[in-house]
Structures are given as C-alpha cells and as structure tokens.
Amino acid sequence: MTTTTSLIGYYERITCSAQWLDFTRALAAELSAGLPPEENRRLFFRIGERVAHGLPVARCGTLVELQAAINARWESIDWGFATLEESADRLSIVHACSPIAMAFGPDTTDWAAGFFEGAYQAWFQAQGSPAELRVRADAAPAADGLPVVGLTLGRPSA
C-alpha cells in the first residue's frame, strides 16, 4: 500500500460521521434489497441533479475555470474534488475523496455512482453542453486502487 492510498483511505474513513454511518449503511442495504441496481442508479442520479441545482456553477469560459468552480462547490460541502481532462471525443472526470463510498459501503458502488452522473450532468448542461452528451460512470476500477469515481462526458455508445 502506498502513502497516497493510505492517506486517501484514511480520509475516506473519517468523511462519514460516525453518527450517520450505521444509518446510511442500513439505508443502502434496504435500497439494494428493495430496488434493482438500475432503479437505485436512477434515484441517485436525480439526487445528484438536485444537489447540483442547489450548488449552481456559474458559466465558465474555460475548462480550468469550470474545474475550479466545480471544486469550490464540492469543497463547500467537504465532498472531495474533481479533475477534468479533455480529449478528442470525450471529457474525463475523476472525482476523489467523496464520502459516498464510506457512507453507503462497497456493495453500492455500481448504483451510488449515479449521484455523480446526475450532479455532473446538471452542471455540464448548465454550461450549455449539448443534450446528446451524457455523463456515465466508467466501468473500469480506478488505477492504483485509489478510491475515486471515474466518469466520462460523451456520446452514449450504441
């Protein structure tokens, strides 16, 4: 285990208040038992949209400005940070240090990522992103085993 992995692991453990941990884990278990993963993903997408609308990001002129504005919103609620990287056909988003993995547990990773899909989708749409571009969580796990959520803004694959 590297120092970086240890530090981020420690940060993840302390990001969910002990007073909420049993509650959020029980909530996640009930959601998993009561709804199919895709329904939970849609639910968390809508929650992410609501959070993004409650934490609006002003129009930005550059990707650097947008990343800073988004990170200011995440920092205001102690929800980690993101890096945005543009390529020819997509925009990669890596979100690190979110409390969601610790709060809901490792078995919810597939559907809890819907929260970030919804939040980033709302923010990109507010920036004027074309409607056909969608934010989706990457299926591949993060490099180096770091606790991050990888997402892509791009055209949905057929």
Coordinates of N, CA and C in Angstrom, one line a residue:
M1 N 0.9 -1.2 0.0 CA 0.0 0.0 0.0 C 0.9 1.2 0.0
T2 N 0.6 2.2 -0.9 CA 1.4 3.4 -0.9 C 0.9 4.4 0.1
T3 N 1.7 5.4 0.3 CA 1.3 6.5 1.2 C 0.1 7.2 0.7
T4 N 0.0 7.5 -0.6 CA -1.2 8.1 -1.2 C -2.4 7.3 -0.9
T5 N -2.4 6.0 -1.2 CA -3.5 5.1 -0.9 C -3.9 5.1 0.6
S6 N -2.9 5.1 1.4 CA -3.2 5.1 2.9 C -3.8 6.4 3.3
L7 N -3.3 7.5 2.8 CA -3.9 8.8 3.2 C -5.3 9.0 2.7
I8 N -5.6 8.6 1.4 CA -6.9 8.7 0.9 C -7.9 7.7 1.6
G9 N -7.4 6.5 1.9 CA -8.2 5.6 2.7 C -8.6 6.1 4.0
Y10 N -7.6 6.7 4.7 CA -7.9 7.4 6.0 C -8.9 8.5 5.8
Y11 N -8.7 9.3 4.8 CA -9.7 10.4 4.6 C -11.1 9.9 4.4
E12 N -11.2 8.8 3.6 CA -12.5 8.2 3.3 C -13.2 7.7 4.6
R13 N -12.4 7.1 5.5 CA -13.0 6.6 6.7 C -13.5 7.7 7.6
I14 N -12.9 8.9 7.6 CA -13.3 9.9 8.5 C -14.3 10.9 7.9
T15 N -14.6 10.7 6.6 CA -15.6 11.6 6.0 C -17.0 11.4 6.3
C16 N -17.4 10.2 6.7 CA -18.7 9.9 7.1 C -18.8 9.9 8.6
S17 N -19.5 10.8 9.2 CA -19.7 11.0 10.6 C -20.2 9.6 11.2
A18 N -19.6 9.3 12.3 CA -20.0 8.0 13.0 C -21.5 8.0 13.3
Q19 N -22.0 9.2 13.6 CA -23.4 9.2 13.9 C -24.3 8.8 12.8
W20 N -23.8 8.9 11.5 CA -24.6 8.6 10.3 C -24.3 7.3 9.7
L21 N -23.1 6.7 10.0 CA -22.6 5.5 9.3 C -23.6 4.3 9.4
D22 N -24.1 4.0 10.6 CA -25.0 2.8 10.6 C -26.3 3.1 9.9
F23 N -26.8 4.3 10.0 CA -28.0 4.7 9.3 C -27.8 4.6 7.8
T24 N -26.7 5.2 7.3 CA -26.6 5.2 5.8 C -26.3 3.8 5.3
R25 N -25.6 3.0 6.1 CA -25.3 1.6 5.6 C -26.7 0.8 5.6
A26 N -27.5 1.0 6.6 CA -28.8 0.3 6.7 C -29.7 0.8 5.5
L27 N -29.7 2.1 5.2 CA -30.4 2.7 4.1 C -30.0 2.0 2.8
A28 N -28.7 1.9 2.6 CA -28.1 1.3 1.4 C -28.6 -0.2 1.3
A29 N -28.5 -0.9 2.4 CA -29.0 -2.3 2.4 C -30.4 -2.4 2.0
E30 N -31.3 -1.5 2.5 CA -32.7 -1.5 2.1 C -32.9 -1.2 0.7
L31 N -32.2 -0.2 0.2 CA -32.3 0.2 -1.2 C -31.9 -0.9 -2.1
S32 N -30.8 -1.6 -1.7 CA -30.3 -2.7 -2.5 C -31.3 -3.9 -2.5
A33 N -31.9 -4.1 -1.4 CA -32.8 -5.2 -1.3 C -34.2 -4.9 -2.0
G34 N -34.5 -3.6 -2.0 CA -35.9 -3.3 -2.5 C -35.9 -2.9 -3.9
L35 N -34.8 -2.4 -4.5 CA -34.9 -2.0 -5.9 C -33.7 -2.6 -6.7
P36 N -33.9 -2.8 -8.0 CA -32.9 -3.3 -8.8 C -31.8 -2.2 -8.9
P37 N -30.5 -2.6 -9.1 CA -29.4 -1.6 -9.2 C -29.7 -0.4 -10.2
E38 N -30.3 -0.7 -11.3 CA -30.5 0.4 -12.3 C -31.6 1.4 -11.7
E39 N -32.5 0.9 -10.9 CA -33.5 1.9 -10.3 C -32.8 2.7 -9.3
N40 N -31.9 2.1 -8.5 CA -31.2 2.9 -7.5 C -30.2 3.9 -8.2
R41 N -29.7 3.5 -9.3 CA -28.8 4.4 -10.0 C -29.6 5.6 -10.5
R42 N -30.8 5.4 -11.0 CA -31.7 6.5 -11.5 C -32.0 7.4 -10.3
L43 N -32.4 6.8 -9.2 CA -32.7 7.5 -8.0 C -31.5 8.4 -7.6
F44 N -30.3 7.8 -7.5 CA -29.1 8.6 -7.1 C -28.8 9.7 -8.2
F45 N -29.1 9.4 -9.4 CA -28.9 10.4 -10.5 C -29.7 11.6 -10.2
R46 N -31.0 11.4 -9.9 CA -31.9 12.5 -9.6 C -31.5 13.3 -8.3
I47 N -31.0 12.5 -7.3 CA -30.4 13.2 -6.1 C -29.2 14.0 -6.5
G48 N -28.3 13.5 -7.3 CA -27.2 14.3 -7.7 C -27.6 15.6 -8.5
E49 N -28.6 15.4 -9.3 CA -29.1 16.6 -10.0 C -29.6 17.7 -9.1
R50 N -30.4 17.2 -8.1 CA -30.9 18.2 -7.1 C -29.8 18.9 -6.3
V51 N -28.7 18.1 -5.9 CA -27.6 18.7 -5.2 C -26.9 19.7 -6.1
A52 N -26.7 19.4 -7.4 CA -26.1 20.3 -8.3 C -26.9 21.6 -8.5
H53 N -28.2 21.4 -8.6 CA -29.1 22.6 -8.7 C -29.0 23.5 -7.5
G54 N -28.8 22.9 -6.3 CA -28.7 23.6 -5.1 C -27.3 24.2 -4.9
L55 N -26.4 23.8 -5.7 CA -25.0 24.3 -5.7 C -24.6 24.7 -7.1
P56 N -25.3 25.7 -7.6 CA -25.1 26.0 -9.1 C -23.7 26.5 -9.3
V57 N -23.2 26.3 -10.5 CA -21.9 26.7 -11.0 C -22.2 27.7 -12.1
A58 N -21.6 28.9 -12.0 CA -21.8 30.0 -13.0 C -21.1 29.6 -14.3
R59 N -21.6 30.2 -15.4 CA -21.0 29.9 -16.7 C -19.5 30.2 -16.7
C60 N -18.7 29.3 -17.2 CA -17.2 29.4 -17.2 C -16.8 29.5 -18.7
G61 N -15.7 30.2 -18.9 CA -15.1 30.3 -20.2 C -14.1 29.2 -20.6
T62 N -13.5 28.6 -19.6 CA -12.5 27.5 -19.9 C -12.7 26.3 -19.0
L63 N -12.1 25.2 -19.4 CA -12.2 24.0 -18.7 C -11.5 24.2 -17.3
V64 N -10.5 24.9 -17.3 CA -9.8 25.2 -16.0 C -10.7 26.0 -15.0
E65 N -11.4 27.0 -15.6 CA -12.3 27.7 -14.7 C -13.5 26.8 -14.2
L66 N -14.0 26.0 -15.1 CA -15.1 25.1 -14.7 C -14.6 24.1 -13.7
Q67 N -13.4 23.5 -13.8 CA -12.9 22.6 -12.8 C -12.8 23.4 -11.4
A68 N -12.3 24.6 -11.4 CA -12.2 25.3 -10.2 C -13.5 25.6 -9.6
A69 N -14.5 26.0 -10.4 CA -15.8 26.3 -9.9 C -16.5 25.1 -9.3
I70 N -16.4 23.9 -10.0 CA -17.0 22.7 -9.5 C -16.3 22.3 -8.2
N71 N -15.0 22.4 -8.1 CA -14.3 22.0 -6.9 C -14.6 23.0 -5.8
A72 N -14.9 24.2 -6.0 CA -15.4 25.1 -5.0 C -16.7 24.7 -4.4
R73 N -17.6 24.1 -5.3 CA -18.8 23.6 -4.8 C -18.6 22.4 -3.9
W74 N -17.8 21.4 -4.4 CA -17.5 20.2 -3.6 C -16.8 20.6 -2.3
E75 N -15.9 21.5 -2.3 CA -15.2 21.9 -1.1 C -16.2 22.5 -0.1
S76 N -17.1 23.2 -0.6 CA -18.1 23.8 0.4 C -18.9 22.8 1.2
I77 N -19.0 21.6 0.7 CA -19.7 20.6 1.4 C -18.8 19.4 1.8
D78 N -17.5 19.6 1.7 CA -16.5 18.5 2.1 C -16.7 17.2 1.4
W79 N -16.9 17.3 0.0 CA -17.2 16.2 -0.8 C -16.0 15.9 -1.8
G80 N -14.8 16.2 -1.5 CA -13.7 15.9 -2.3 C -13.5 16.9 -3.4
F81 N -12.9 16.4 -4.5 CA -12.6 17.2 -5.6 C -12.5 16.4 -6.9
A82 N -12.5 17.2 -8.0 CA -12.6 16.6 -9.4 C -11.4 17.1 -10.2
T83 N -11.0 16.3 -11.2 CA -10.1 16.8 -12.2 C -10.9 16.5 -13.5
L84 N -10.8 17.4 -14.4 CA -11.4 17.3 -15.8 C -10.3 17.3 -16.8
E85 N -10.4 16.4 -17.7 CA -9.4 16.3 -18.8 C -10.1 16.0 -20.1
E86 N -9.9 16.9 -21.1 CA -10.5 16.8 -22.4 C -9.6 16.0 -23.3
S87 N -10.3 15.2 -24.1 CA -9.7 14.5 -25.3 C -10.5 14.8 -26.5
A88 N -10.2 14.2 -27.6 CA -10.8 14.4 -28.9 C -12.3 14.2 -28.9
D89 N -12.7 13.1 -28.2 CA -14.1 12.7 -28.3 C -14.9 12.6 -26.9
R90 N -14.2 13.0 -25.9 CA -14.9 12.9 -24.6 C -14.2 13.8 -23.6
L91 N -14.8 14.0 -22.4 CA -14.3 14.7 -21.3 C -14.2 13.7 -20.2
S92 N -13.0 13.5 -19.6 CA -12.9 12.6 -18.5 C -13.0 13.4 -17.2
I93 N -13.7 12.8 -16.2 CA -13.9 13.4 -14.9 C -13.4 12.3 -13.9
V94 N -12.6 12.7 -13.0 CA -12.1 11.9 -11.9 C -12.5 12.6 -10.6
H95 N -13.4 12.0 -9.9 CA -13.8 12.6 -8.6 C -13.2 11.7 -7.5
A96 N -12.4 12.4 -6.6 CA -11.7 11.8 -5.5 C -12.2 12.3 -4.2
C97 N -12.1 11.4 -3.2 CA -12.3 11.8 -1.7 C -13.8 12.0 -1.4
S98 N -14.7 11.4 -2.1 CA -16.1 11.5 -1.8 C -16.4 10.7 -0.6
P99 N -17.3 11.2 0.3 CA -17.8 10.3 1.4 C -18.8 9.3 1.0
I100 N -19.2 9.2 -0.2 CA -20.3 8.3 -0.6 C -19.9 6.8 -0.4
A101 N -18.7 6.5 -0.8 CA -18.2 5.1 -0.7 C -18.2 4.6 0.7
M102 N -17.8 5.4 1.6 CA -17.7 5.0 3.0 C -19.2 5.0 3.6
A103 N -19.9 6.0 3.2 CA -21.3 6.1 3.8 C -22.2 5.0 3.4
F104 N -22.1 4.6 2.2 CA -23.1 3.5 1.7 C -22.4 2.2 1.6
G105 N -21.1 2.1 1.6 CA -20.5 0.8 1.6 C -20.0 0.4 0.2
P106 N -19.1 -0.6 0.1 CA -18.5 -1.0 -1.2 C -19.5 -1.7 -2.1
D107 N -20.6 -2.3 -1.5 CA -21.5 -3.1 -2.4 C -22.4 -2.1 -3.2
T108 N -22.4 -0.9 -2.9 CA -23.3 0.1 -3.6 C -22.6 0.9 -4.7
T109 N -21.3 0.6 -5.0 CA -20.5 1.3 -5.9 C -21.2 1.5 -7.3
D110 N -21.8 0.4 -7.8 CA -22.4 0.4 -9.1 C -23.5 1.5 -9.2
W111 N -24.4 1.5 -8.2 CA -25.5 2.4 -8.3 C -25.3 3.8 -7.6
A112 N -24.4 3.8 -6.6 CA -24.2 5.1 -6.0 C -23.4 6.1 -6.9
A113 N -22.7 5.6 -7.9 CA -22.1 6.5 -8.9 C -23.1 7.3 -9.7
G114 N -24.3 6.8 -9.7 CA -25.4 7.6 -10.3 C -25.5 9.0 -9.7
F115 N -25.2 9.2 -8.5 CA -25.2 10.5 -7.8 C -24.3 11.5 -8.6
F116 N -23.1 11.0 -8.9 CA -22.1 11.8 -9.6 C -22.5 12.0 -11.1
E117 N -23.1 11.0 -11.7 CA -23.6 11.2 -13.0 C -24.6 12.3 -13.1
G118 N -25.5 12.3 -12.1 CA -26.6 13.4 -12.1 C -26.0 14.8 -11.8
A119 N -25.1 14.8 -10.8 CA -24.5 16.1 -10.5 C -23.7 16.7 -11.6
Y120 N -22.8 16.0 -12.2 CA -22.0 16.5 -13.3 C -22.9 16.7 -14.5
Q121 N -23.9 15.9 -14.8 CA -24.8 16.1 -16.0 C -25.4 17.5 -15.8
A122 N -26.0 17.8 -14.6 CA -26.7 19.0 -14.4 C -25.7 20.2 -14.6
W123 N -24.5 20.1 -14.0 CA -23.5 21.2 -14.2 C -23.1 21.4 -15.6
F124 N -22.9 20.3 -16.4 CA -22.5 20.5 -17.8 C -23.6 21.0 -18.6
Q125 N -24.9 20.6 -18.3 CA -26.0 21.2 -19.1 C -26.1 22.7 -18.8
A126 N -25.9 23.1 -17.6 CA -26.0 24.5 -17.2 C -24.9 25.3 -17.9
Q127 N -23.8 24.6 -18.3 CA -22.7 25.3 -19.1 C -23.0 25.3 -20.6
G128 N -24.2 24.7 -21.0 CA -24.5 24.7 -22.4 C -24.1 23.4 -23.1
S129 N -23.8 22.4 -22.4 CA -23.4 21.1 -23.1 C -24.6 20.6 -23.9
P130 N -24.3 20.1 -25.1 CA -25.3 19.6 -26.0 C -26.1 18.4 -25.3
A131 N -27.4 18.4 -25.5 CA -28.2 17.4 -24.9 C -27.8 15.9 -25.2
E132 N -27.2 15.7 -26.3 CA -26.8 14.3 -26.7 C -25.6 13.8 -25.9
L133 N -24.9 14.7 -25.3 CA -23.7 14.3 -24.4 C -24.2 13.9 -23.1
R134 N -23.8 12.8 -22.6 CA -24.2 12.2 -21.3 C -23.0 11.9 -20.4
V135 N -23.2 12.0 -19.1 CA -22.2 11.7 -18.2 C -22.5 10.2 -17.7
R136 N -21.5 9.4 -17.8 CA -21.6 8.0 -17.3 C -20.4 7.6 -16.5
A137 N -20.6 6.9 -15.5 CA -19.5 6.3 -14.7 C -18.8 5.3 -15.5
D138 N -17.5 5.3 -15.4 CA -16.7 4.3 -16.1 C -16.8 2.9 -15.4
A139 N -16.9 1.9 -16.2 CA -17.0 0.5 -15.6 C -15.7 0.0 -15.0
A140 N -14.6 0.5 -15.5 CA -13.3 0.0 -15.0 C -13.0 0.6 -13.7
P141 N -12.4 -0.2 -12.8 CA -12.0 0.4 -11.5 C -10.8 1.4 -11.6
A142 N -10.7 2.2 -10.6 CA -9.7 3.3 -10.7 C -8.3 2.7 -10.7
A143 N -7.4 3.4 -11.3 CA -6.0 3.0 -11.4 C -5.3 3.1 -10.0
D144 N -4.4 2.2 -9.8 CA -3.7 2.1 -8.5 C -4.6 1.8 -7.3
G145 N -5.8 1.4 -7.5 CA -6.7 1.1 -6.4 C -7.1 2.3 -5.6
L146 N -6.9 3.5 -6.1 CA -7.3 4.7 -5.3 C -8.9 4.8 -5.3
P147 N -9.4 5.3 -4.2 CA -10.9 5.4 -4.1 C -11.4 6.7 -4.9
V148 N -11.6 6.5 -6.2 CA -12.1 7.6 -7.0 C -13.3 7.1 -7.8
V149 N -14.0 8.0 -8.3 CA -15.1 7.7 -9.3 C -14.7 8.3 -10.6
G150 N -14.6 7.4 -11.6 CA -14.2 7.9 -12.9 C -15.5 8.0 -13.8
L151 N -15.6 9.1 -14.4 CA -16.8 9.4 -15.3 C -16.3 9.9 -16.6
T152 N -17.2 9.8 -17.6 CA -17.0 10.4 -18.9 C -18.2 11.1 -19.4
L153 N -17.9 12.3 -20.0 CA -19.0 13.1 -20.7 C -18.7 12.8 -22.1
G154 N -19.7 12.2 -22.8 CA -19.5 12.0 -24.2 C -20.8 11.4 -24.8
R155 N -20.8 11.0 -26.0 CA -21.9 10.4 -26.7 C -22.1 9.0 -26.2
P156 N -23.3 8.6 -25.9 CA -23.6 7.3 -25.4 C -23.2 6.3 -26.5
S157 N -22.6 5.2 -26.1 CA -22.2 4.1 -27.0 C -23.5 3.4 -27.4
A158 N -23.5 2.9 -28.7 CA -24.7 2.3 -29.2 C -25.0 0.9 -28.6

